[in-house]
Structures are given as C-alpha cells and as structure tokens.
Amino acid sequence: YVLFATIPTVLLYIYAMNRIGFLLSSVLFLAAVQFLLGNRSWHKIAIFTVVAIAISYIFFIRLLSVPLPRGEGVFWTISHFFY
C-alpha cells in the first residue's frame, strides 16, 4: 500500500516542482510522504520538513551553487525572497 501510494506522490512532486517551485513542492511532498509512512504527529512532520529543506537549500544553493526550480508566476516571485 505505501509503495503504491508513494510512487504517484513522487511523480506529482516532479511535476509540481517546475510549476510551484522547489520550496512549496518540497514542503507538500515531504509532509505527504511522512503521512503515508505512518507519521501522524504534525509537529514531527513540520520539524522534519523544515530541517530537510534547510539542508537541501544549504547543500544545493550555497555549497554547490545549483539553481533549484523557482516555479511559475507568483511562485517565481515568492521564491526570490528565499533564494
């Protein structure tokens, strides 16, 4: 069950990343996967999501200078506040 629910979630994440950008799509993806894996504590989900995105941001943007998808429209504008 978890595997079959996770695969469409990953595909949706890949699609959404170009549309709504790395930050928002990653928040939604990580929260959804944690919930699918059985984590029902929203505090733990929030902490895990923030830490994982912060580590990804530091690693890709700061250390490797790799541009992450910013999204389209208003999401592109909002992403400029973060990176």
Short mmCIF file of N, CA and C in Angstrom, two decimals:
data_model
loop_
_atom_site.label_atom_id
_atom_site.label_comp_id
_atom_site.label_asym_id
_atom_site.label_seq_id
_atom_site.Cartn_x
_atom_site.Cartn_y
_atom_site.Cartn_z
N TYR A 1 0.83 -1.20 0.00
CA TYR A 1 0.00 0.00 0.00
C TYR A 1 0.86 1.25 0.00
N VAL A 2 1.85 1.32 0.87
CA VAL A 2 2.67 2.53 0.97
C VAL A 2 3.44 2.77 -0.31
N LEU A 3 4.01 1.71 -0.90
CA LEU A 3 4.77 1.85 -2.13
C LEU A 3 3.88 2.37 -3.25
N PHE A 4 2.68 1.81 -3.38
CA PHE A 4 1.78 2.23 -4.45
C PHE A 4 1.25 3.65 -4.24
N ALA A 5 1.21 4.11 -3.04
CA ALA A 5 0.79 5.49 -2.76
C ALA A 5 1.96 6.45 -2.92
N THR A 6 3.18 5.98 -2.68
CA THR A 6 4.35 6.85 -2.75
C THR A 6 4.76 7.15 -4.19
N ILE A 7 4.62 6.19 -5.08
CA ILE A 7 5.03 6.39 -6.48
C ILE A 7 4.27 7.54 -7.13
N PRO A 8 2.94 7.60 -7.05
CA PRO A 8 2.26 8.76 -7.63
C PRO A 8 2.64 10.08 -6.93
N THR A 9 2.94 9.99 -5.64
CA THR A 9 3.35 11.19 -4.91
C THR A 9 4.67 11.72 -5.46
N VAL A 10 5.61 10.83 -5.75
CA VAL A 10 6.89 11.24 -6.34
C VAL A 10 6.67 11.84 -7.72
N LEU A 11 5.83 11.23 -8.53
CA LEU A 11 5.56 11.76 -9.88
C LEU A 11 4.90 13.14 -9.80
N LEU A 12 3.98 13.30 -8.87
CA LEU A 12 3.34 14.60 -8.68
C LEU A 12 4.35 15.64 -8.21
N TYR A 13 5.27 15.23 -7.35
CA TYR A 13 6.33 16.13 -6.87
C TYR A 13 7.20 16.61 -8.02
N ILE A 14 7.59 15.71 -8.89
CA ILE A 14 8.42 16.08 -10.04
C ILE A 14 7.67 17.06 -10.93
N TYR A 15 6.40 16.81 -11.17
CA TYR A 15 5.60 17.72 -12.00
C TYR A 15 5.42 19.08 -11.31
N ALA A 16 5.12 19.04 -10.03
CA ALA A 16 4.83 20.29 -9.30
C ALA A 16 6.06 21.15 -9.10
N MET A 17 7.24 20.55 -9.08
CA MET A 17 8.44 21.33 -8.81
C MET A 17 8.64 22.43 -9.86
N ASN A 18 8.37 22.12 -11.11
CA ASN A 18 8.52 23.14 -12.15
C ASN A 18 7.39 24.17 -12.11
N ARG A 19 6.24 23.78 -11.62
CA ARG A 19 5.09 24.69 -11.59
C ARG A 19 5.09 25.62 -10.37
N ILE A 20 5.33 25.04 -9.18
CA ILE A 20 5.22 25.84 -7.96
C ILE A 20 6.56 26.03 -7.26
N GLY A 21 7.62 25.49 -7.83
CA GLY A 21 8.95 25.71 -7.28
C GLY A 21 9.37 24.67 -6.26
N PHE A 22 10.66 24.71 -5.96
CA PHE A 22 11.27 23.74 -5.05
C PHE A 22 10.70 23.83 -3.64
N LEU A 23 10.60 25.03 -3.09
CA LEU A 23 10.21 25.17 -1.69
C LEU A 23 8.82 24.61 -1.39
N LEU A 24 7.83 25.10 -2.08
CA LEU A 24 6.46 24.68 -1.79
C LEU A 24 6.23 23.22 -2.15
N SER A 25 6.75 22.80 -3.30
CA SER A 25 6.54 21.40 -3.70
C SER A 25 7.24 20.46 -2.72
N SER A 26 8.40 20.85 -2.21
CA SER A 26 9.12 20.00 -1.26
C SER A 26 8.39 19.92 0.07
N VAL A 27 7.83 21.03 0.51
CA VAL A 27 7.05 21.02 1.76
C VAL A 27 5.87 20.06 1.62
N LEU A 28 5.13 20.18 0.54
CA LEU A 28 3.98 19.32 0.33
C LEU A 28 4.38 17.86 0.18
N PHE A 29 5.45 17.60 -0.59
CA PHE A 29 5.92 16.24 -0.81
C PHE A 29 6.39 15.58 0.48
N LEU A 30 7.24 16.26 1.21
CA LEU A 30 7.78 15.67 2.44
C LEU A 30 6.68 15.43 3.47
N ALA A 31 5.76 16.35 3.59
CA ALA A 31 4.64 16.16 4.52
C ALA A 31 3.78 14.97 4.09
N ALA A 32 3.50 14.86 2.80
CA ALA A 32 2.68 13.76 2.30
C ALA A 32 3.36 12.42 2.50
N VAL A 33 4.64 12.34 2.21
CA VAL A 33 5.35 11.07 2.36
C VAL A 33 5.44 10.68 3.83
N GLN A 34 5.71 11.62 4.70
CA GLN A 34 5.75 11.31 6.13
C GLN A 34 4.39 10.78 6.60
N PHE A 35 3.33 11.40 6.12
CA PHE A 35 1.99 10.95 6.50
C PHE A 35 1.72 9.55 5.96
N LEU A 36 2.11 9.30 4.69
CA LEU A 36 1.91 7.97 4.09
C LEU A 36 2.71 6.90 4.82
N LEU A 37 3.87 7.27 5.34
CA LEU A 37 4.71 6.31 6.06
C LEU A 37 4.25 6.08 7.50
N GLY A 38 3.19 6.78 7.90
CA GLY A 38 2.60 6.50 9.21
C GLY A 38 2.87 7.53 10.28
N ASN A 39 3.61 8.57 9.96
CA ASN A 39 3.86 9.61 10.94
C ASN A 39 2.62 10.50 11.03
N ARG A 40 1.95 10.49 12.15
CA ARG A 40 0.72 11.27 12.32
C ARG A 40 0.92 12.50 13.21
N SER A 41 2.12 12.71 13.67
CA SER A 41 2.41 13.87 14.51
C SER A 41 2.79 15.05 13.61
N TRP A 42 1.91 16.05 13.55
CA TRP A 42 2.17 17.19 12.68
C TRP A 42 3.38 17.99 13.14
N HIS A 43 3.68 17.94 14.43
CA HIS A 43 4.87 18.63 14.92
C HIS A 43 6.13 17.98 14.36
N LYS A 44 6.18 16.66 14.39
CA LYS A 44 7.33 15.94 13.86
C LYS A 44 7.44 16.11 12.35
N ILE A 45 6.30 16.09 11.67
CA ILE A 45 6.30 16.28 10.22
C ILE A 45 6.84 17.67 9.88
N ALA A 46 6.39 18.68 10.61
CA ALA A 46 6.84 20.06 10.36
C ALA A 46 8.33 20.21 10.62
N ILE A 47 8.80 19.66 11.72
CA ILE A 47 10.23 19.76 12.05
C ILE A 47 11.07 19.05 11.01
N PHE A 48 10.69 17.82 10.64
CA PHE A 48 11.42 17.07 9.63
C PHE A 48 11.46 17.82 8.31
N THR A 49 10.31 18.37 7.90
CA THR A 49 10.23 19.08 6.63
C THR A 49 11.12 20.31 6.62
N VAL A 50 11.08 21.11 7.65
CA VAL A 50 11.90 22.32 7.71
C VAL A 50 13.39 21.97 7.71
N VAL A 51 13.78 20.98 8.49
CA VAL A 51 15.19 20.59 8.56
C VAL A 51 15.66 20.04 7.21
N ALA A 52 14.86 19.18 6.59
CA ALA A 52 15.24 18.58 5.31
C ALA A 52 15.38 19.64 4.21
N ILE A 53 14.47 20.60 4.19
CA ILE A 53 14.54 21.65 3.17
C ILE A 53 15.71 22.58 3.46
N ALA A 54 15.98 22.88 4.71
CA ALA A 54 17.13 23.72 5.06
C ALA A 54 18.43 23.05 4.64
N ILE A 55 18.56 21.75 4.88
CA ILE A 55 19.77 21.03 4.49
C ILE A 55 19.90 21.02 2.97
N SER A 56 18.80 20.77 2.26
CA SER A 56 18.83 20.77 0.80
C SER A 56 19.22 22.15 0.26
N TYR A 57 18.64 23.18 0.86
CA TYR A 57 18.95 24.55 0.44
C TYR A 57 20.44 24.85 0.63
N ILE A 58 20.96 24.56 1.80
CA ILE A 58 22.38 24.83 2.07
C ILE A 58 23.27 24.04 1.12
N PHE A 59 22.94 22.78 0.92
CA PHE A 59 23.78 21.92 0.09
C PHE A 59 23.75 22.36 -1.37
N PHE A 60 22.56 22.54 -1.95
CA PHE A 60 22.46 22.83 -3.38
C PHE A 60 22.73 24.30 -3.71
N ILE A 61 22.13 25.21 -2.98
CA ILE A 61 22.26 26.64 -3.31
C ILE A 61 23.60 27.19 -2.84
N ARG A 62 23.94 26.98 -1.59
CA ARG A 62 25.14 27.59 -1.02
C ARG A 62 26.43 26.86 -1.37
N LEU A 63 26.44 25.54 -1.21
CA LEU A 63 27.69 24.79 -1.41
C LEU A 63 27.95 24.46 -2.88
N LEU A 64 26.94 23.99 -3.60
CA LEU A 64 27.14 23.58 -4.98
C LEU A 64 26.76 24.63 -6.01
N SER A 65 26.09 25.69 -5.59
CA SER A 65 25.61 26.74 -6.49
C SER A 65 24.75 26.19 -7.62
N VAL A 66 23.89 25.24 -7.28
CA VAL A 66 22.97 24.65 -8.24
C VAL A 66 21.64 25.37 -8.12
N PRO A 67 21.14 25.92 -9.21
CA PRO A 67 19.84 26.59 -9.13
C PRO A 67 18.70 25.58 -9.00
N LEU A 68 17.82 25.84 -8.07
CA LEU A 68 16.65 24.98 -7.88
C LEU A 68 15.46 25.61 -8.59
N PRO A 69 14.49 24.81 -9.02
CA PRO A 69 13.32 25.37 -9.71
C PRO A 69 12.59 26.40 -8.86
N ARG A 70 12.24 27.50 -9.49
CA ARG A 70 11.58 28.60 -8.78
C ARG A 70 10.07 28.59 -8.97
N GLY A 71 9.57 27.87 -9.93
CA GLY A 71 8.14 27.86 -10.19
C GLY A 71 7.77 28.89 -11.23
N GLU A 72 6.48 29.05 -11.42
CA GLU A 72 5.96 29.97 -12.42
C GLU A 72 5.08 31.02 -11.76
N GLY A 73 4.98 32.18 -12.40
CA GLY A 73 4.07 33.23 -11.94
C GLY A 73 4.40 33.74 -10.56
N VAL A 74 3.39 33.73 -9.70
CA VAL A 74 3.55 34.26 -8.35
C VAL A 74 4.55 33.43 -7.54
N PHE A 75 4.64 32.14 -7.83
CA PHE A 75 5.59 31.28 -7.11
C PHE A 75 7.03 31.68 -7.44
N TRP A 76 7.26 32.08 -8.67
CA TRP A 76 8.59 32.55 -9.09
C TRP A 76 8.95 33.82 -8.31
N THR A 77 7.99 34.71 -8.15
CA THR A 77 8.22 35.94 -7.41
C THR A 77 8.50 35.66 -5.93
N ILE A 78 7.72 34.79 -5.34
CA ILE A 78 7.91 34.46 -3.92
C ILE A 78 9.26 33.80 -3.69
N SER A 79 9.70 32.96 -4.62
CA SER A 79 10.98 32.24 -4.43
C SER A 79 12.16 33.20 -4.34
N HIS A 80 12.04 34.38 -4.91
CA HIS A 80 13.15 35.35 -4.83
C HIS A 80 13.38 35.85 -3.40
N PHE A 81 12.42 35.69 -2.53
CA PHE A 81 12.62 36.06 -1.13
C PHE A 81 13.52 35.07 -0.41
N PHE A 82 13.60 33.84 -0.95
CA PHE A 82 14.34 32.77 -0.28
C PHE A 82 15.66 32.44 -0.94
N TYR A 83 15.71 32.49 -2.27
CA TYR A 83 16.95 32.19 -2.99
C TYR A 83 16.96 32.79 -4.35
#
